[in-house]
């Protein structure tokens, strides 16, 4: 009895059209949700990349400063005498 009622209800053209449009709307909503989530993920990756670039810049400056430091006391004294330190 119920199966016959549901079959008759689902067979109507209005119901089929409503189900078709409902499926299209659901697909669009799922696509937009997926797009939003991937945008958030891209934003987080951009922040992480920026943080990594800042850390790399600091490390590069530290290495450059270490390369410029005097190797021994004589070189330090020479730099101090010449005013290059």
PDB file of C-alpha atoms in Angstrom:
ATOM      1  CA  UNK A   1       0.000   0.000   0.000  1.00  0.00           C
ATOM      2  CA  UNK A   2       2.714   2.472   1.048  1.00  0.00           C
ATOM      3  CA  UNK A   3       5.004   1.318  -1.767  1.00  0.00           C
ATOM      4  CA  UNK A   4       2.263   1.918  -4.300  1.00  0.00           C
ATOM      5  CA  UNK A   5       1.618   5.377  -2.839  1.00  0.00           C
ATOM      6  CA  UNK A   6       5.338   6.283  -2.942  1.00  0.00           C
ATOM      7  CA  UNK A   7       5.685   4.916  -6.455  1.00  0.00           C
ATOM      8  CA  UNK A   8       2.758   6.988  -7.631  1.00  0.00           C
ATOM      9  CA  UNK A   9       4.089  10.050  -5.823  1.00  0.00           C
ATOM     10  CA  UNK A  10       7.606   9.665  -7.235  1.00  0.00           C
ATOM     11  CA  UNK A  11       6.237   9.057 -10.714  1.00  0.00           C
ATOM     12  CA  UNK A  12       4.608  12.472 -10.956  1.00  0.00           C
ATOM     13  CA  UNK A  13       6.484  14.915 -13.231  1.00  0.00           C
ATOM     14  CA  UNK A  14       6.434  17.638 -10.576  1.00  0.00           C
ATOM     15  CA  UNK A  15       8.150  15.395  -8.067  1.00  0.00           C
ATOM     16  CA  UNK A  16      10.788  14.298 -10.545  1.00  0.00           C
ATOM     17  CA  UNK A  17      11.503  17.915 -11.478  1.00  0.00           C
ATOM     18  CA  UNK A  18      11.714  18.900  -7.806  1.00  0.00           C
ATOM     19  CA  UNK A  19      14.096  16.015  -7.095  1.00  0.00           C
ATOM     20  CA  UNK A  20      16.215  16.938 -10.116  1.00  0.00           C
ATOM     21  CA  UNK A  21      16.473  20.591  -9.077  1.00  0.00           C
ATOM     22  CA  UNK A  22      17.075  19.577  -5.480  1.00  0.00           C
ATOM     23  CA  UNK A  23      19.973  17.388  -6.595  1.00  0.00           C
ATOM     24  CA  UNK A  24      21.410  20.260  -8.650  1.00  0.00           C
ATOM     25  CA  UNK A  25      21.142  22.654  -5.716  1.00  0.00           C
ATOM     26  CA  UNK A  26      22.770  20.099  -3.427  1.00  0.00           C
ATOM     27  CA  UNK A  27      25.648  19.600  -5.888  1.00  0.00           C
ATOM     28  CA  UNK A  28      26.194  23.374  -6.153  1.00  0.00           C
ATOM     29  CA  UNK A  29      26.141  23.776  -2.363  1.00  0.00           C
ATOM     30  CA  UNK A  30      28.645  20.951  -1.912  1.00  0.00           C
ATOM     31  CA  UNK A  31      30.884  22.508  -4.564  1.00  0.00           C
ATOM     32  CA  UNK A  32      30.756  25.911  -2.847  1.00  0.00           C
ATOM     33  CA  UNK A  33      31.516  24.347   0.522  1.00  0.00           C
ATOM     34  CA  UNK A  34      34.475  22.510  -0.981  1.00  0.00           C
ATOM     35  CA  UNK A  35      35.681  25.727  -2.623  1.00  0.00           C
ATOM     36  CA  UNK A  36      35.453  27.599   0.689  1.00  0.00           C
ATOM     37  CA  UNK A  37      37.385  24.910   2.536  1.00  0.00           C
ATOM     38  CA  UNK A  38      40.127  24.835  -0.085  1.00  0.00           C
ATOM     39  CA  UNK A  39      40.346  28.639   0.126  1.00  0.00           C
ATOM     40  CA  UNK A  40      40.792  28.428   3.890  1.00  0.00           C
ATOM     41  CA  UNK A  41      43.440  25.757   3.412  1.00  0.00           C
ATOM     42  CA  UNK A  42      45.252  27.944   0.877  1.00  0.00           C
ATOM     43  CA  UNK A  43      45.166  30.835   3.344  1.00  0.00           C
ATOM     44  CA  UNK A  44      46.728  28.709   6.062  1.00  0.00           C
ATOM     45  CA  UNK A  45      49.425  27.526   3.663  1.00  0.00           C
ATOM     46  CA  UNK A  46      50.170  31.116   2.655  1.00  0.00           C
ATOM     47  CA  UNK A  47      50.560  32.090   6.324  1.00  0.00           C
ATOM     48  CA  UNK A  48      52.872  29.132   6.922  1.00  0.00           C
ATOM     49  CA  UNK A  49      54.950  30.053   3.863  1.00  0.00           C
ATOM     50  CA  UNK A  50      55.260  33.650   5.068  1.00  0.00           C
ATOM     51  CA  UNK A  51      56.377  32.493   8.513  1.00  0.00           C
ATOM     52  CA  UNK A  52      58.921  30.130   6.959  1.00  0.00           C
ATOM     53  CA  UNK A  53      60.281  32.904   4.741  1.00  0.00           C
ATOM     54  CA  UNK A  54      60.716  35.187   7.768  1.00  0.00           C
ATOM     55  CA  UNK A  55      62.536  32.439   9.669  1.00  0.00           C
ATOM     56  CA  UNK A  56      64.785  31.772   6.675  1.00  0.00           C
ATOM     57  CA  UNK A  57      65.571  35.481   6.389  1.00  0.00           C
ATOM     58  CA  UNK A  58      66.572  35.632  10.069  1.00  0.00           C
ATOM     59  CA  UNK A  59      68.761  32.535   9.687  1.00  0.00           C
ATOM     60  CA  UNK A  60      70.420  33.996   6.572  1.00  0.00           C
ATOM     61  CA  UNK A  61      71.223  37.212   8.430  1.00  0.00           C
ATOM     62  CA  UNK A  62      72.674  35.231  11.334  1.00  0.00           C
ATOM     63  CA  UNK A  63      74.882  33.224   8.967  1.00  0.00           C
ATOM     64  CA  UNK A  64      76.065  36.392   7.226  1.00  0.00           C
ATOM     65  CA  UNK A  65      76.905  37.973  10.594  1.00  0.00           C
ATOM     66  CA  UNK A  66      78.767  34.824  11.652  1.00  0.00           C
ATOM     67  CA  UNK A  67      80.754  34.910   8.410  1.00  0.00           C
ATOM     68  CA  UNK A  68      81.806  38.524   9.068  1.00  0.00           C
ATOM     69  CA  UNK A  69      82.991  37.984  12.628  1.00  0.00           C
ATOM     70  CA  UNK A  70      86.713  38.036  13.376  1.00  0.00           C
ATOM     71  CA  UNK A  71      88.413  34.648  13.243  1.00  0.00           C
ATOM     72  CA  UNK A  72      90.770  35.261  16.138  1.00  0.00           C
ATOM     73  CA  UNK A  73      91.933  37.928  18.630  1.00  0.00           C
ATOM     74  CA  UNK A  74      94.560  39.351  16.285  1.00  0.00           C
ATOM     75  CA  UNK A  75      92.007  39.989  13.553  1.00  0.00           C
ATOM     76  CA  UNK A  76      89.675  41.555  16.138  1.00  0.00           C
ATOM     77  CA  UNK A  77      92.430  43.826  17.402  1.00  0.00           C
ATOM     78  CA  UNK A  78      93.302  44.811  13.827  1.00  0.00           C
ATOM     79  CA  UNK A  79      89.681  45.692  13.083  1.00  0.00           C
ATOM     80  CA  UNK A  80      89.416  47.732  16.285  1.00  0.00           C
ATOM     81  CA  UNK A  81      92.598  49.652  15.427  1.00  0.00           C
ATOM     82  CA  UNK A  82      91.376  50.409  11.915  1.00  0.00           C
ATOM     83  CA  UNK A  83      87.863  51.338  13.098  1.00  0.00           C
ATOM     84  CA  UNK A  84      86.210  48.784  10.829  1.00  0.00           C
ATOM     85  CA  UNK A  85      84.424  46.827  13.532  1.00  0.00           C
TER      86      UNK A  85
END
